[in-house]
Coordinates of C-alpha atoms and ligand atoms in Angstrom, one line a residue:
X8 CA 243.9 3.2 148.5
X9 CA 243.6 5.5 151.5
X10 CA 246.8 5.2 154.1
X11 CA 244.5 4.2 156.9
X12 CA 241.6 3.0 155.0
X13 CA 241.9 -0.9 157.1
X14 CA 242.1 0.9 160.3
X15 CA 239.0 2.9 159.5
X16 CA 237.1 -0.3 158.5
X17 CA 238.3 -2.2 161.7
X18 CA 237.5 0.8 163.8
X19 CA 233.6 0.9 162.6
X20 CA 233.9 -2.8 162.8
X21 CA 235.3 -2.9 166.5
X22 CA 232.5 -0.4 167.3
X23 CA 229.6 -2.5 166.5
X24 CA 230.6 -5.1 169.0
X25 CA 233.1 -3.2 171.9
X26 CA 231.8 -0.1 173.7
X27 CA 233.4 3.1 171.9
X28 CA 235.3 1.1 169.6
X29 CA 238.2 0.4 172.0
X30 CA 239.2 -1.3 175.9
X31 CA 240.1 2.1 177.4
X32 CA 238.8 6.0 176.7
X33 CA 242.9 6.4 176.5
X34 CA 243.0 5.2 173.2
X35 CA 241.2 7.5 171.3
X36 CA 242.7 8.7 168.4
X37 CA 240.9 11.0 165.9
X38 CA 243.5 11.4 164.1
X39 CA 241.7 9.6 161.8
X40 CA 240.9 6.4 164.2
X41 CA 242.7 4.1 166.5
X42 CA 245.2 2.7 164.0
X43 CA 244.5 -1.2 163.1
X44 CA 248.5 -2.1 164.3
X45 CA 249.3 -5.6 163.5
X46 CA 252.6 -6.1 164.7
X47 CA 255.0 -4.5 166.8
X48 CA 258.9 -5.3 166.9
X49 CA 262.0 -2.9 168.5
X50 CA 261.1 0.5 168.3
X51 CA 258.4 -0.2 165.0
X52 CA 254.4 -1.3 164.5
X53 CA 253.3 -2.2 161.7
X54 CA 249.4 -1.3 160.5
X55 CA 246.7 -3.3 158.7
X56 CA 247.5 -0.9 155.9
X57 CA 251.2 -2.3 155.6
X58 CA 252.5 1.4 157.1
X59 CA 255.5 1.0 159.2
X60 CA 255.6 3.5 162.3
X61 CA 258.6 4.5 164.7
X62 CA 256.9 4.1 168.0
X63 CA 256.7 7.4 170.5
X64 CA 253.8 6.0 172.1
X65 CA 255.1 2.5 173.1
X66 CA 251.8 1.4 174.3
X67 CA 252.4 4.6 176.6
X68 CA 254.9 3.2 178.4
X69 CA 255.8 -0.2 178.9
X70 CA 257.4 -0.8 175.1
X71 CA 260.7 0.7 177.0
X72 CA 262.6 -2.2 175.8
X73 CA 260.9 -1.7 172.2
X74 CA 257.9 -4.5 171.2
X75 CA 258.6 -8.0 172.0
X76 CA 262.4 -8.0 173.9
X77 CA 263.5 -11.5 172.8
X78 CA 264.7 -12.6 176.1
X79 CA 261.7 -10.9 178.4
X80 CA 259.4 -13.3 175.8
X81 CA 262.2 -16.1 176.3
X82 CA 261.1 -16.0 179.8
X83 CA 257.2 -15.6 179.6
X84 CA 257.4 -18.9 177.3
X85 CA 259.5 -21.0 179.9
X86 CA 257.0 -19.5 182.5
X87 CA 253.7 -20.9 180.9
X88 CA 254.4 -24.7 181.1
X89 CA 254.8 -24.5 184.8
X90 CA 251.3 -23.2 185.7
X91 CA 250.0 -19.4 186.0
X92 CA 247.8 -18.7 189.2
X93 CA 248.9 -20.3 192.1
X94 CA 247.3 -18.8 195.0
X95 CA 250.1 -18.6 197.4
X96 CA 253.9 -17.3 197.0
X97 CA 256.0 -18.6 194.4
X98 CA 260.0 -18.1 194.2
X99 CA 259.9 -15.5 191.3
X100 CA 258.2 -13.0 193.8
X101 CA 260.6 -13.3 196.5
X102 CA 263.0 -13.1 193.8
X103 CA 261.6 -10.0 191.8
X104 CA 260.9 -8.4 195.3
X105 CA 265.0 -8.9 196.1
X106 CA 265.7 -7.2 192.8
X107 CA 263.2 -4.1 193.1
X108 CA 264.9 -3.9 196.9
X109 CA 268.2 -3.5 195.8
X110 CA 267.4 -1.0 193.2
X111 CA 264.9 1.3 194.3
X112 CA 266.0 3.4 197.1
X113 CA 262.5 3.7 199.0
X114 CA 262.0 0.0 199.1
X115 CA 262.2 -2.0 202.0
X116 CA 259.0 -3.9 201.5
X117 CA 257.6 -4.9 197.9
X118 CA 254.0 -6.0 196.9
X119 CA 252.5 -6.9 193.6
X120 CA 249.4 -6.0 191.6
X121 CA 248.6 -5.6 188.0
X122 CA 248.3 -1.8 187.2
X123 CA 249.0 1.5 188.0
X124 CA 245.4 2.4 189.0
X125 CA 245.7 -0.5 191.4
X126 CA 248.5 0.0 193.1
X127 CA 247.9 3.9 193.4
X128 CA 244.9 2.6 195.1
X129 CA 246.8 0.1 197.6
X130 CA 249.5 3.2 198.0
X131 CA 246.8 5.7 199.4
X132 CA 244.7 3.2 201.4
X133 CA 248.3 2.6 203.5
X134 CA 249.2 5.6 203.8
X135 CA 245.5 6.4 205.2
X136 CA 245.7 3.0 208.1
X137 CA 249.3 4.7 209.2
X138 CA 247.9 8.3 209.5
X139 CA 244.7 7.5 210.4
X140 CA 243.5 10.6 208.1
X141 CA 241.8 10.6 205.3
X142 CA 242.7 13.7 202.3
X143 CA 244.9 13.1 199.8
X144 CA 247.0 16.3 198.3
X145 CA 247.3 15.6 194.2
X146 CA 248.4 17.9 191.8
X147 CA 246.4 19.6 189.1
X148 CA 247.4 17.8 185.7
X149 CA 248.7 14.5 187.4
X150 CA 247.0 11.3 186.6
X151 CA 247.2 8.7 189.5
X152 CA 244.8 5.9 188.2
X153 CA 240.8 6.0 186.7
X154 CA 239.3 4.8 189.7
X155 CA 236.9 7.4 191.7
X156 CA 238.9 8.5 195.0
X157 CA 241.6 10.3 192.5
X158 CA 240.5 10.4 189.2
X159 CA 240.4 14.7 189.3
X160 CA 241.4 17.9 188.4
X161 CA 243.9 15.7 186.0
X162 CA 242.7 18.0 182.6
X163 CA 240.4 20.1 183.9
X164 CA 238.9 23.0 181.6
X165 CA 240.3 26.4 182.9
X166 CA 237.2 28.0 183.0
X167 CA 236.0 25.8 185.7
X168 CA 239.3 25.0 187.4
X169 CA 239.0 27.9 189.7
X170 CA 242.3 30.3 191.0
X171 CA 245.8 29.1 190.0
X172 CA 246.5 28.5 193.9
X173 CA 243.6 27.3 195.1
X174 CA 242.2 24.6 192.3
X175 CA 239.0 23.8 192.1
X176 CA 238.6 19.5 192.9
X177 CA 237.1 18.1 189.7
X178 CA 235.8 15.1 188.7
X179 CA 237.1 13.8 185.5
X180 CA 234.1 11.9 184.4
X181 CA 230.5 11.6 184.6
X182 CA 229.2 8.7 187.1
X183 CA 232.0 9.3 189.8
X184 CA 230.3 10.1 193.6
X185 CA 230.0 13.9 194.3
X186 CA 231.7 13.0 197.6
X187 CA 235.6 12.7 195.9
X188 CA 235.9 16.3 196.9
X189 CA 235.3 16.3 200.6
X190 CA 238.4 13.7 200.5
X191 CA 240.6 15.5 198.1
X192 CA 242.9 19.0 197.9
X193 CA 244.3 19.8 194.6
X194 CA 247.2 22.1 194.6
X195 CA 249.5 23.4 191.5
X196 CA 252.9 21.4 191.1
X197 CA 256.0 23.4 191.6
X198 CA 254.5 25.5 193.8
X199 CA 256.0 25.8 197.4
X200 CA 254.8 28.7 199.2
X201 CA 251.1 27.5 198.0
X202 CA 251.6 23.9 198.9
X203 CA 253.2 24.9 202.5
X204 CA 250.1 27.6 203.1
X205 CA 247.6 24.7 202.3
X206 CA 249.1 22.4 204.7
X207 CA 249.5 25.1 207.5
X208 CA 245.5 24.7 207.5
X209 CA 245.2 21.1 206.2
X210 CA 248.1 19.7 207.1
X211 CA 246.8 17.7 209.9
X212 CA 244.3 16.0 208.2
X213 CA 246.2 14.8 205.4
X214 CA 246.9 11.2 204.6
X215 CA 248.9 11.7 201.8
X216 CA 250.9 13.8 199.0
X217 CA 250.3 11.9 196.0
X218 CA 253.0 13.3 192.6
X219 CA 254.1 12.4 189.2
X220 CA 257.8 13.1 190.5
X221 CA 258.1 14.2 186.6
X222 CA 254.9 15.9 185.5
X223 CA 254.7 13.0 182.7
X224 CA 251.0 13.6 181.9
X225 CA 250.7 17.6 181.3
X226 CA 253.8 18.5 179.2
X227 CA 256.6 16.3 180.8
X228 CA 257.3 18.8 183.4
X229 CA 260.5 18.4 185.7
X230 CA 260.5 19.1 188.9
X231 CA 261.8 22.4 189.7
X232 CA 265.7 22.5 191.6
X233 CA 264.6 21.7 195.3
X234 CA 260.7 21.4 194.9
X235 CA 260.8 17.4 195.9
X236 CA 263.1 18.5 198.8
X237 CA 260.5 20.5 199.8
X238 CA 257.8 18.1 199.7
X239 CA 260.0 15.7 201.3
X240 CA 260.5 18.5 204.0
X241 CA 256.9 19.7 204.4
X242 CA 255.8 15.3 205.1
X243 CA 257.9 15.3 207.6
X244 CA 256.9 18.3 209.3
X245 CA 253.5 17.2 209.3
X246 CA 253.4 13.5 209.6
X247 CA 252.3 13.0 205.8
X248 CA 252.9 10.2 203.7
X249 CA 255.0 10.8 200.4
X250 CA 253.8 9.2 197.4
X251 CA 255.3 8.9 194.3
X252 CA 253.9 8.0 191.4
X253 CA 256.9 6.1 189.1
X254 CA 254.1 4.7 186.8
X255 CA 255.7 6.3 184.1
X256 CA 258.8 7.7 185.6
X257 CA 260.1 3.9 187.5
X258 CA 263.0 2.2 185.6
X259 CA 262.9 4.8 182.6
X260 CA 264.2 8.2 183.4
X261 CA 266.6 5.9 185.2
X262 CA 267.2 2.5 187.2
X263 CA 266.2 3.4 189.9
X264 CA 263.3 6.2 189.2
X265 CA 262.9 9.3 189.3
X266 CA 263.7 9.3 193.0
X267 CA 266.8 8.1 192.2
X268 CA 267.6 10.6 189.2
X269 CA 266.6 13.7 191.7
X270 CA 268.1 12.3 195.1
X271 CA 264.9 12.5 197.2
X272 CA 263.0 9.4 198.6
X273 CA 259.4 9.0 199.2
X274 CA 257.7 6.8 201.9
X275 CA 256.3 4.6 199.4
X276 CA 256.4 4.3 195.2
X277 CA 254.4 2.7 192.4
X278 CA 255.2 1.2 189.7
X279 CA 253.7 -0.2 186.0
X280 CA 254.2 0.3 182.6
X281 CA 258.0 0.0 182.2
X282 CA 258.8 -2.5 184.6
X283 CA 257.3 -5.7 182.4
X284 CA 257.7 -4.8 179.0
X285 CA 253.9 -4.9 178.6
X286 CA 252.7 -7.7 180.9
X287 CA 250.5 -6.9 183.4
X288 CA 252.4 -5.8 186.2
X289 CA 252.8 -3.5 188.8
X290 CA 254.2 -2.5 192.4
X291 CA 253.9 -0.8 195.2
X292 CA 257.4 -0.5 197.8
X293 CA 257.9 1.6 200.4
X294 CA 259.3 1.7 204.2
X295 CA 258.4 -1.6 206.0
X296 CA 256.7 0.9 209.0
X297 CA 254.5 1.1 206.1
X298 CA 254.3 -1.5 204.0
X299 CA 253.2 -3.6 207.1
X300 CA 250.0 -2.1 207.2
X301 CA 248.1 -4.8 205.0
X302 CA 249.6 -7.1 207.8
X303 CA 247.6 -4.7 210.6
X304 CA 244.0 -4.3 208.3
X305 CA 245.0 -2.5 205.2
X306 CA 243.6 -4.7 202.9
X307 CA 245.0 -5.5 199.6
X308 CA 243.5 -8.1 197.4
X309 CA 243.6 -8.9 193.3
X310 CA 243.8 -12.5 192.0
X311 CA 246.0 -12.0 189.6
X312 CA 248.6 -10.4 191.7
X313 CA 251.9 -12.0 191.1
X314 CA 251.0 -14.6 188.5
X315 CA 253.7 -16.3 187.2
X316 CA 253.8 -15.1 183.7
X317 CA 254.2 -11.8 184.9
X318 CA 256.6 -12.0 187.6
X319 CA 258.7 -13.4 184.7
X320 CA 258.2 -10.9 182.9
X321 CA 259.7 -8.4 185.3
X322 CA 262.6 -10.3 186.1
X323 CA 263.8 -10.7 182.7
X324 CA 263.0 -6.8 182.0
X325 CA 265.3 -6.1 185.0
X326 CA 267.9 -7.9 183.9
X327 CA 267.9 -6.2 180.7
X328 CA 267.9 -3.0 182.1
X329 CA 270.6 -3.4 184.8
X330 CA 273.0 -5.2 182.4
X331 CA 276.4 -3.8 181.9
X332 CA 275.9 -1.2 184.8
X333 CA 272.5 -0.4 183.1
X334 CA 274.3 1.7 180.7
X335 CA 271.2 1.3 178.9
X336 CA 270.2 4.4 180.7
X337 CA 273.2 6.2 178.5
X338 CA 272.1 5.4 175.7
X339 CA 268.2 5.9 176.1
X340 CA 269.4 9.8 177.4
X341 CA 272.0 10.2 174.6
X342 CA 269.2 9.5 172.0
X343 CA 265.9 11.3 173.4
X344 CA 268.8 14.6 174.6
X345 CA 269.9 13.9 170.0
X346 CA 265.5 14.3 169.3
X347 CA 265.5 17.0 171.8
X348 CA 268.2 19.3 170.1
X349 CA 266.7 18.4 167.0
X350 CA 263.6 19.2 167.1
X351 CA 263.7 22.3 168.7
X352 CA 266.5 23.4 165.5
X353 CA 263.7 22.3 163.0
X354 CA 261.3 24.2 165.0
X355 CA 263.5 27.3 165.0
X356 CA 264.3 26.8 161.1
X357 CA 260.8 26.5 160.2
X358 CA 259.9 29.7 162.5
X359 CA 257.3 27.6 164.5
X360 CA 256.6 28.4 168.4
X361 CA 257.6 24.3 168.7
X362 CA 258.9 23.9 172.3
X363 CA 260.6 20.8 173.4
X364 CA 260.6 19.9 177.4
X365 CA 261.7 17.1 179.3
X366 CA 264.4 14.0 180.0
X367 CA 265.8 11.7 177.8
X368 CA 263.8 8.8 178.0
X369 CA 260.1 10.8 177.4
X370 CA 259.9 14.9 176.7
X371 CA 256.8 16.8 175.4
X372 CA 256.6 19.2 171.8
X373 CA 254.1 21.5 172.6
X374 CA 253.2 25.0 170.8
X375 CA 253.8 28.1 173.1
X376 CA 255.5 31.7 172.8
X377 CA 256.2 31.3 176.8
X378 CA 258.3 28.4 177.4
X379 CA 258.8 26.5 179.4
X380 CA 255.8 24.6 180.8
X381 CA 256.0 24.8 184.9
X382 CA 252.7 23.2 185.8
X383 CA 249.2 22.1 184.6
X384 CA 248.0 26.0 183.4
X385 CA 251.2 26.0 181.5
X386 CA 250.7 23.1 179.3
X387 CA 246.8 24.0 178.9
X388 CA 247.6 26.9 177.7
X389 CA 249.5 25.8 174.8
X390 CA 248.4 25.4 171.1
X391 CA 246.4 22.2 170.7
X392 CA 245.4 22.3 167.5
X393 CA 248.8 22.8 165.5
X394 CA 250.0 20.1 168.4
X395 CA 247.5 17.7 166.7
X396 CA 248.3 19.1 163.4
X397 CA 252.5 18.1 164.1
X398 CA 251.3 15.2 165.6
X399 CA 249.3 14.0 162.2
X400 CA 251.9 15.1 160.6
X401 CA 254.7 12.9 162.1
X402 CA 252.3 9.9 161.7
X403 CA 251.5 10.3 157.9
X404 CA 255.1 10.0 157.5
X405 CA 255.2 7.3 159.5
X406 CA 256.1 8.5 163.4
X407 CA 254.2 7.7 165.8
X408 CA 253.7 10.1 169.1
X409 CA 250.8 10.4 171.7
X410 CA 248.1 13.2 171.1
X411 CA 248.9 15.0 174.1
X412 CA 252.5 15.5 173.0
X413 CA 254.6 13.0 174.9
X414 CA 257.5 10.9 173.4
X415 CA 258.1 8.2 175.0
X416 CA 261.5 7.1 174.0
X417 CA 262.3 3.7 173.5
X418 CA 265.2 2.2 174.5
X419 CA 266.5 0.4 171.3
X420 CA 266.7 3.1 168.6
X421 CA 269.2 3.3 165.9
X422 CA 270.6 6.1 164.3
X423 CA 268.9 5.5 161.5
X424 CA 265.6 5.6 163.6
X425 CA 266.7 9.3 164.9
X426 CA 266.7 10.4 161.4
X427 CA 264.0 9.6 159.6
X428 CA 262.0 10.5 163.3
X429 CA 263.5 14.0 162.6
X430 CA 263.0 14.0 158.9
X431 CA 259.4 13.6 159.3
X432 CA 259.1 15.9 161.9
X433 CA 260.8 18.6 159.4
X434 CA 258.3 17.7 156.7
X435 CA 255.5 17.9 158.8
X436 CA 256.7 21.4 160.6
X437 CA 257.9 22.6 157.0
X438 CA 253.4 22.3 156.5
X439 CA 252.0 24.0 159.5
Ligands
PLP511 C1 251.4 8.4 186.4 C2 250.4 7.3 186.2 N1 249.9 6.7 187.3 C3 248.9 5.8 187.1 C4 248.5 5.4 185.9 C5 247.5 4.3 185.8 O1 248.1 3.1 185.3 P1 247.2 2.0 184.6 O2 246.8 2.5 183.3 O3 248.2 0.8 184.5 O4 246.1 1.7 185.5 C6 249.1 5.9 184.8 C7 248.7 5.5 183.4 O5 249.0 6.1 182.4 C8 250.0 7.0 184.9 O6 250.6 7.6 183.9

């Protein structure tokens, strides 16, 4: 019997009755198909063909905790009895807002929604009522949401994507308005000197600078030493709104975010994935000269906004995170910095061009003989196909990482998980 043979069955099973086979584009995997996962417990999943993987995906993000936290589900289960959708403002809102307040250093105001896309949409439309201007500065390679006013230039093909400081704005799929371009400017991350000559021409009519603070999407890419200074810097010297985008980076690369890791504070932040363990959650917070804007015609809507089961959710995720001085933050950089290291030594062993970049808690293996990866270009520029190769590799021997290269760390690893992770990956290298 084939390894994957039940998740190639379910997938041409799932295709004759959901569009594509699956509930988002994100989740292809050709590598053969989707996997049919069953189960999903600490840092494992479990497939339809009784294979057990460790988890670098973690549902691409919010598994921080690992599958099914005990106490986060403790708390969803004593939510359900007492209604979901209420329609008004219940106590664990107020409450969860407190929390976020005290832990995130841009928030003075706190509103809810139910995913990333969402509240990067919320995000942008306040920062447009408080300028009263309309473009948007995003980064080539950074992925702000799906919906049509952003959804560009986040993995474009080079030979469309125009000069390396003046990127071409491109649509990421078919059936988005032709009219995303007159709103957007698309600049390189990491870039200064190109970022401050765009604004020195654009800089009054810009709404907003919208950035993964860490790259997460294109090759985990850091920020370099004093390039969120500077963006901090060049908003206020043109009355811009700072955005960051903590989807990925909020309560993982550490309590606080990533604007608390690098020191630098943006007008307003979003947050998903990690903050609920996998419930539908997210946030937007941000200075209250902002944040009052849906009070003054910024409208922000979503019925399931809040809803108990969620809210929940978040509370018992932050309280699992902040426990003990969140020296769950430690431990999560201890054991990605332990993959890191050892990757990059099997790499070197097995004379592969394996490169290994990023934090703790999620880093990037990509193929390159010019490390390391600085922006977008760099990362497109690297080997996909012996990426994909590693990448099937690790998950025939039962390791689980995203296509693109990111490893998303979970939280609850043993030592044990670390190596057998690297074990794999020297088996799979040791075949390239
Ligand atoms: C940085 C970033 N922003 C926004 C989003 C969109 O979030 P969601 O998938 O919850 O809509 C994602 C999703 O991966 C993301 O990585």
């Amino acid at each position: 019997m084939g390894r994957y043979e039940t998740s190639i069955a379910r997938y041409r099973e799932a295709c004759t009755v959901l569009a594509g086979g699956v509930s988002s584009n994100f989740r292809y995997h050709p590598i053969p198909v989707p996997l049919a996962i069953e189960r999903g417990e600490g840092p494992h999943l479990w497939d339809a063909d009784g294979n057990r993987y460790i988890d670098f995906v973690s549902g691409n993000g919010p598994a921080f905790l690992g599958h099914s936290p005990g106490p986060v589900l403790d708390a969803v289960r004593a939510s359900l009895d007492t209604g979901q959708a209420f329609t008004t403002v219940h106590a664990g809102e107020i409450a969860l807002a407190q929390r976020i307040r005290e832990i995130v250093p841009c928030a003075e105001l706190v509103r809810f929604d139910t995913s990333g896309t969402q509240v990067d949409q919320i995000a942008m439309r306040l920062a447009r009522h408080h300028t009263g201007r309309t473009r948007v500065v995003k980064f080539e390679g950074h992925y702000h949401g799906w919906a049509d006013n952003i959804f560009a230039s986040v993995a474009p093909e080079l030979n469309r994507a125009g000069p390396r400081d003046h990127p071409e704005v491109l649509a990421q799929s078919s059936g988005q308005p032709d009219n995303i371009r007159d709103n957007l400017i698309v600049q390189p991350f990491n870039d200064v000197a190109v970022l401050e000559e765009t604004l020195s021409r654009h800089g009054s009519e810009t709404a907003a600078i919208v950035v993964e603070p860490v790259a997460c999407n294109c090759g985990v890419i850091e920020p370099v030493p004093g390039y969120l200074e500077a963006l901090r810097r060049l908003c206020d010297q043109h009355g811009i709104v700072l955005i960051f985008d903590e989807v990925i980076t909020g309560f993982r690369v550490a309590l606080g975010g990533a604007q608390q890791r690098y020191g630098v504070t943006p007008d307003v932040a979003v947050f998903a994935k990690a903050m609920a363990s996998g419930f539908p959650l997210a946030a937007v917070a941000g200075s209250s000269a902002i944040m009052e804007g849906v009070t003054q015609g910024a409208v922000h809507g979503g019925t399931y906004n809040g809803i108990t089961s969620s809210i929940a959710a978040g509370i018992a995720t932050l309280d699992m995170l902040s426990a003990d001085g969140a020296t769950i933050y430690d431990k999560v950089e201890r054991d990605g910095q332990r993959l890191m290291a050892g990757l990059a030594e099997c790499g070197q062993r097995r004379g592969v061009s394996l490169h290994v970049q990023g934090v703790g808690a999620i880093f990037s293996t990509v193929f390159t003989d010019t490390p390391p990866l600085v922006d977008y270009r760099d990362y497109k520029a690297t080997d996909a196909p012996m990426r994909e190769a590693f990448i099937q590799g690790l998950q025939d021997r039962g390791v689980r990482v995203t296509l693109r290269g990111t490893w998303f760390v979970p939280a609850v690893l043993s030592d044990d998980d670390i190596d057998q992770t690297l074990d794999a990956a020297d088996a799979a290298l040791a075949t390239l």
